XYZ file of C-alpha atoms in Angstrom:
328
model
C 7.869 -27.636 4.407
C 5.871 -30.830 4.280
C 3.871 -32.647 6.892
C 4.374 -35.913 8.545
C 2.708 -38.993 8.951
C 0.703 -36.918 12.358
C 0.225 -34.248 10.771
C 2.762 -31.553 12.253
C 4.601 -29.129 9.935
C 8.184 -30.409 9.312
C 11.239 -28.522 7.490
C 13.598 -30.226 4.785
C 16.485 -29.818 7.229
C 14.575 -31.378 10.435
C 12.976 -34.595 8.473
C 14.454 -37.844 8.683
C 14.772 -40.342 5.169
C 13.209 -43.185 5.539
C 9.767 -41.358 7.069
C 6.538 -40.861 4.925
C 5.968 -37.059 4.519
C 2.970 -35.465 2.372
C 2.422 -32.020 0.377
C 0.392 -29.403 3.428
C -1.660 -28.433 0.072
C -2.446 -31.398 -1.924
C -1.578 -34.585 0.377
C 0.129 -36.353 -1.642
C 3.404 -37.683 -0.947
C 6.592 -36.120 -1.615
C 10.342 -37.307 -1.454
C 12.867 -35.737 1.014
C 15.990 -34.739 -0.746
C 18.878 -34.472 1.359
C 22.531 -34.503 1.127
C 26.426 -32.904 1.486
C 25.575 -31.273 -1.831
C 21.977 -30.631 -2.180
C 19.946 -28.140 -0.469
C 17.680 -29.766 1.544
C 14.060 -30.277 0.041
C 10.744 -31.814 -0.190
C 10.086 -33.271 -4.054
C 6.623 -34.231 -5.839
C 6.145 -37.202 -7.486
C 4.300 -35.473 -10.203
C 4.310 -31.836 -9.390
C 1.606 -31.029 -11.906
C -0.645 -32.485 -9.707
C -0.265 -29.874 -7.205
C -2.125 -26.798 -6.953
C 0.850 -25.073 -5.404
C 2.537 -25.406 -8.366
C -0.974 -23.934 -10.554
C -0.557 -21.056 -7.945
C 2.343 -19.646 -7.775
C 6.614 -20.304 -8.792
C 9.053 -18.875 -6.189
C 12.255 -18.033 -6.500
C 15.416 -19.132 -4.323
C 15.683 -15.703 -2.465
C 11.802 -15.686 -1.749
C 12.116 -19.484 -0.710
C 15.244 -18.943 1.416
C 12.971 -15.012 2.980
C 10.072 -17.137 3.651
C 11.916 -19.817 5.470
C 13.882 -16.878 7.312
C 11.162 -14.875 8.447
C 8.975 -18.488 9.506
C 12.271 -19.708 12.020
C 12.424 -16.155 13.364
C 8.649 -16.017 14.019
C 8.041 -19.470 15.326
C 9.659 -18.260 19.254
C 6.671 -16.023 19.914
C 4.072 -16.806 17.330
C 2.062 -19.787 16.260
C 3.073 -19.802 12.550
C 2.223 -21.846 9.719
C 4.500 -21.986 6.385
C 2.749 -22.615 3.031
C -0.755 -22.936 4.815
C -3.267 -23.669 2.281
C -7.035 -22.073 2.442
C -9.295 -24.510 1.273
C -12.328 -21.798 1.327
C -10.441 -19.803 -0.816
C -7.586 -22.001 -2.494
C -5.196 -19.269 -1.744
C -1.743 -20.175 -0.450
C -0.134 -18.256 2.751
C 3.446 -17.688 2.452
C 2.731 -17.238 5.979
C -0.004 -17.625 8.403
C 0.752 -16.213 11.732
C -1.644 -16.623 14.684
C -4.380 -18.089 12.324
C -5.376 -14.124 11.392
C -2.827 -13.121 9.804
C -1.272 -13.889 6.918
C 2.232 -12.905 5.780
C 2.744 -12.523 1.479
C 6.595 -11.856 0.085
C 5.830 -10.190 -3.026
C 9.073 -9.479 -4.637
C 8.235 -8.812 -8.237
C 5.093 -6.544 -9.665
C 2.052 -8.279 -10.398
C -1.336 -6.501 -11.516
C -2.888 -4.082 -8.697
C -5.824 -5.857 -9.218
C -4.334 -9.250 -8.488
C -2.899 -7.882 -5.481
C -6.561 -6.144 -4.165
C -8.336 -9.883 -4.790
C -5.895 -11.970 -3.262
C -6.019 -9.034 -0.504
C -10.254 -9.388 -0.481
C -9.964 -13.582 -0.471
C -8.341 -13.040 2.987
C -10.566 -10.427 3.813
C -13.580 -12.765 3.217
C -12.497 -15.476 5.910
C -11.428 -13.015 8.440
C -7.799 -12.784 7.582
C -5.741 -9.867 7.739
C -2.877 -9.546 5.275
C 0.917 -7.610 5.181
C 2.597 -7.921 1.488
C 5.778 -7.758 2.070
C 8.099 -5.939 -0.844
C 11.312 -5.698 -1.882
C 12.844 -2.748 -0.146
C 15.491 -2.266 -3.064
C 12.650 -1.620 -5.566
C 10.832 0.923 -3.546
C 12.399 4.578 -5.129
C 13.003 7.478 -2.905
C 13.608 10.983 -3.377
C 15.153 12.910 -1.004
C 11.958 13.610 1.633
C 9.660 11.591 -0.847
C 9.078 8.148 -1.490
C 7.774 7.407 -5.315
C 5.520 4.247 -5.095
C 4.651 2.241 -7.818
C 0.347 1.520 -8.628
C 1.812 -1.882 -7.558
C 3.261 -1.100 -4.666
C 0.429 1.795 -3.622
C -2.183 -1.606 -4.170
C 0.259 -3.437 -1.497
C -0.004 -0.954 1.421
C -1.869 -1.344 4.312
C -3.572 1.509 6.273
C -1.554 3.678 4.531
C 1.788 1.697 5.620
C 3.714 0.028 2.504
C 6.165 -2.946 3.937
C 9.332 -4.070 2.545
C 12.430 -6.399 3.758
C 15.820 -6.296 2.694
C 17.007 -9.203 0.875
C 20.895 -9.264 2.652
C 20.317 -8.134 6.303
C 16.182 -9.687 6.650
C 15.273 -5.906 8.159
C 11.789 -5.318 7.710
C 10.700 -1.598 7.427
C 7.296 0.386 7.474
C 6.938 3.491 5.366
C 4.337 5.306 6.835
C 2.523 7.523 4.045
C 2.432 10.738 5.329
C 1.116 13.282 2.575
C 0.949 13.458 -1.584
C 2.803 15.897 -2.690
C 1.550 15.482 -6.384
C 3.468 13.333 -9.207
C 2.869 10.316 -7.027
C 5.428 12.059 -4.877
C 4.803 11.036 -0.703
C 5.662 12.285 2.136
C 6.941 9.364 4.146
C 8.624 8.170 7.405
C 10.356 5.452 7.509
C 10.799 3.100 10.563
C 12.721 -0.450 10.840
C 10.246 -3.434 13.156
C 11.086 -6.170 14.493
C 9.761 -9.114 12.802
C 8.157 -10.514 15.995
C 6.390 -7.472 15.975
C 4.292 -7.751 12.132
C 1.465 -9.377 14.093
C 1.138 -6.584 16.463
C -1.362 -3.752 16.087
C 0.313 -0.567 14.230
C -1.637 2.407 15.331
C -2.661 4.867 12.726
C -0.795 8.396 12.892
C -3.231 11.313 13.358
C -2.329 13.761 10.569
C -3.424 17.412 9.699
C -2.854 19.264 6.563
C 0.429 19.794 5.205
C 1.257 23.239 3.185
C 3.088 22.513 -0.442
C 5.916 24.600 -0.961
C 6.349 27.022 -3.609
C 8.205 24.913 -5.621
C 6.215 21.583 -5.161
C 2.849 23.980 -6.552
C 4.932 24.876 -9.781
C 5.934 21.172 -9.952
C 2.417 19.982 -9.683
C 1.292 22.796 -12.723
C 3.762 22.419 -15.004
C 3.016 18.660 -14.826
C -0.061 18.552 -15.831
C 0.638 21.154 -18.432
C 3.158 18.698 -19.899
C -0.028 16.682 -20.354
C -1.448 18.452 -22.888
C -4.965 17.042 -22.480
C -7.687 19.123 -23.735
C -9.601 18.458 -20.388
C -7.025 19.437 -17.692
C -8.975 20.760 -14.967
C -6.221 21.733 -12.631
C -5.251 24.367 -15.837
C -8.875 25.200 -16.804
C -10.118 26.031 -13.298
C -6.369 28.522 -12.885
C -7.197 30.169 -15.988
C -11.084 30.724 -15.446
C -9.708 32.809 -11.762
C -7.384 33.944 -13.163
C -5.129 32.199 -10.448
C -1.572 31.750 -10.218
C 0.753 29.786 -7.980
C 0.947 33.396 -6.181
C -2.027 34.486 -6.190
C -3.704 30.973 -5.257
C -5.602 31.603 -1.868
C -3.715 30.349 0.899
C -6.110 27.422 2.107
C -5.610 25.970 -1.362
C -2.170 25.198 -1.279
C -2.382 22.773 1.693
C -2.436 18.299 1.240
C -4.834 16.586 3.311
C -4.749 13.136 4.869
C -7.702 12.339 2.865
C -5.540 12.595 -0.711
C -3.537 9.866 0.092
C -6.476 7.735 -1.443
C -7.029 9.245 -4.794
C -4.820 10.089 -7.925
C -6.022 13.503 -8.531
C -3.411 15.934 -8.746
C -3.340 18.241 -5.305
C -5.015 20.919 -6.717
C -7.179 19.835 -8.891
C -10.453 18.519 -6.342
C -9.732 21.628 -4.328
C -9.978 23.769 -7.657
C -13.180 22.324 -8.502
C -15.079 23.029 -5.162
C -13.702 26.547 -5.209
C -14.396 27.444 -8.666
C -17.736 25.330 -8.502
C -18.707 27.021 -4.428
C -17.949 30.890 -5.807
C -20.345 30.524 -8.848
C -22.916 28.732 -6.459
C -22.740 25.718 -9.181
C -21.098 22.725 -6.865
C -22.212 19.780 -7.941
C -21.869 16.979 -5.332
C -22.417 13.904 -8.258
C -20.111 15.982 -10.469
C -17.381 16.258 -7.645
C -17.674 12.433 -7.070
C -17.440 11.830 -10.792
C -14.032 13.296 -10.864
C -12.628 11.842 -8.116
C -10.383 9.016 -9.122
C -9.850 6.724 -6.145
C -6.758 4.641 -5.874
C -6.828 0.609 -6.648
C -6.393 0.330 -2.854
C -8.423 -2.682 -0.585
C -10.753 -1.359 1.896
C -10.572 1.957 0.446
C -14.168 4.077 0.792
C -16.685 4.298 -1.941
C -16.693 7.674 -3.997
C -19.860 8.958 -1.896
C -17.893 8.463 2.018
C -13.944 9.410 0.029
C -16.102 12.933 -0.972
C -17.339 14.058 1.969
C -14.314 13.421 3.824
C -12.570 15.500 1.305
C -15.531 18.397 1.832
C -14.767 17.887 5.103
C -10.731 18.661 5.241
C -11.335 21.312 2.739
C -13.996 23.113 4.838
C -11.521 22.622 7.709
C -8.752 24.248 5.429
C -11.053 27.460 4.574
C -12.050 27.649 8.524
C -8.367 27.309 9.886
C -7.117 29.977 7.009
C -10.125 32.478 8.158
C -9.397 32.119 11.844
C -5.512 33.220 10.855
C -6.833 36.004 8.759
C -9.000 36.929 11.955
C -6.272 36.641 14.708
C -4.128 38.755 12.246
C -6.846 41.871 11.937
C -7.246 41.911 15.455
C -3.192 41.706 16.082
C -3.085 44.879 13.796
């Protein structure tokens, strides 16, 4: 992609020798190379001038997705390819509809990385999809296994990928942590056209952990062996097992998608904590290990909203208990 001497966006295969093109990010001129042989391309004269090339190195299959994904776009969208942000000085793979901007991020980079690029869109008004390789995304059976990567990627709980051979493009909607960085998930194939629109958030209750998946989640964190495992300190101060574990307690919550504390572990700590009459709401926020996620809630809104499902967990499991007596 270059631009021409009036300034529209022009690709390789579309520009004409002989015309003056310049770099969309530093304006300097570059050299169409064309033939029977070569792919078609736009070169620098000296490329170390260019912050595109300071930025960020692509390879030939993100090259060849990003040119893909900008022709099938371009119908119904205003789109932009390579679309430098001055305010910023971050590069768009894509920028669709000036608001949003499209990222193919098809090796790991630092979370971080990922939640500042994330934030430098955020600052100008930008909304951003990353868009991952679906290949390197593991699943298991009902679960999908995210990477810290790829958890730093997702957006409203929704982690994108595309398939490098037939271009689909497919949301995996988080549904519920099942512990072990373990998710619930449902997967569903878009339409590219579609990225830009709106996805609605799914309204999700509580979903109960089987048997199995509890005795997963212990013997984990007894493979540990930490001397401060509170999931295993908080079992053996009640005296708790996996059977004897009050019902209410072995339930995920919407809410847990957003931290890295084992399932029972938070929900151990305000029982243990609310039967001695010792909960401590700074000491609950203190454990609470939030994931490296933009946008995410600080500790003090991320607690209460756990309170909150865990409160509606106890309530729901007494009303059961109540329709039950009466029944009998």
């Amino acid at each position: 992609m270059a631009v021409d001497e009036n300034g529209g966006q022009v690709l390789a295969d579309n520009a004409k020798k002989g015309r003056h093109y310049f770099c969309p990010v530093c304006d300097s001129r570059v050299t169409l190379k064309k033939g029977p042989v070569k792919t078609a391309h736009f070169s620098h004269h000296h490329i170390m001038d260019c912050m595109r090339y300071l930025y960020k190195r692509e390879s030939v299959a993100h090259l060849e997705l990003k040119h893909d994904l900008y022709l099938a776009l371009t119908p119904d969208h205003h789109a932009a390819m390579e679309y430098y942000l001055p305010e910023i000085e971050q590069i768009a793979d894509l920028l669709i509809n000036e608001s949003l901007a499209l990222e193919i991020q098809l090796s790991t980079i630092a979370p971080q990385l990922i939640l500042d690029r994330t934030g430098g869109y955020a600052s100008i008004g930008i909304d951003v999809i990353w868009l991952l390789d679906h290949a390197s995304l593991k699943a298991e059976g009902e679960y999908i296994i995210p990477t810290h990567f790829q958890l730093a990627c997702q957006k409203a709980c929704k982690i994108y990928t595309i398939d490098f051979k037939t271009k689909d493009v497919y949301i995996h909607h988080l549904r519920h942590h099942a512990g072990g960085g373990r998710f619930y998930f449902k997967k569903e194939r878009v339409d590219v056209k579609s990225l830009p629109d709106h996805v609605p958030p799914e309204h999700l209750g509580a979903r109960q952990l089987s048997t199995v998946e509890l005795k997963r989640i212990i013997s984990r964190e007894r493979s540990r062996r930490t001397v401060q495992n509170l999931t295993l300190t908080f079992l053996y101060q009640m005296r708790l097992t996996v059977e004897t574990l009050p019902e209410y307690l072995k339930y995920t919550t919407p809410a847990e998608r957003l931290i890295a504390n084992p399932p029972l572990e938070w929900k151990l700590f305000i029982y243990y904590h609310l039967e001695r009459g010792t909960f401590n709401m700074t000491l609950f926020m203190e454990m609470l290990k939030p994931r490296l996620i933009h946008g995410i809630s600080g500790k003090n809104v991320l607690a209460r909203r756990l309170i909150q499902e865990y409160v509606m967990l106890y309530n729901s499991h007494k009303r059961s208990e109540l329709e039950i007596s009466h029944d009998n």
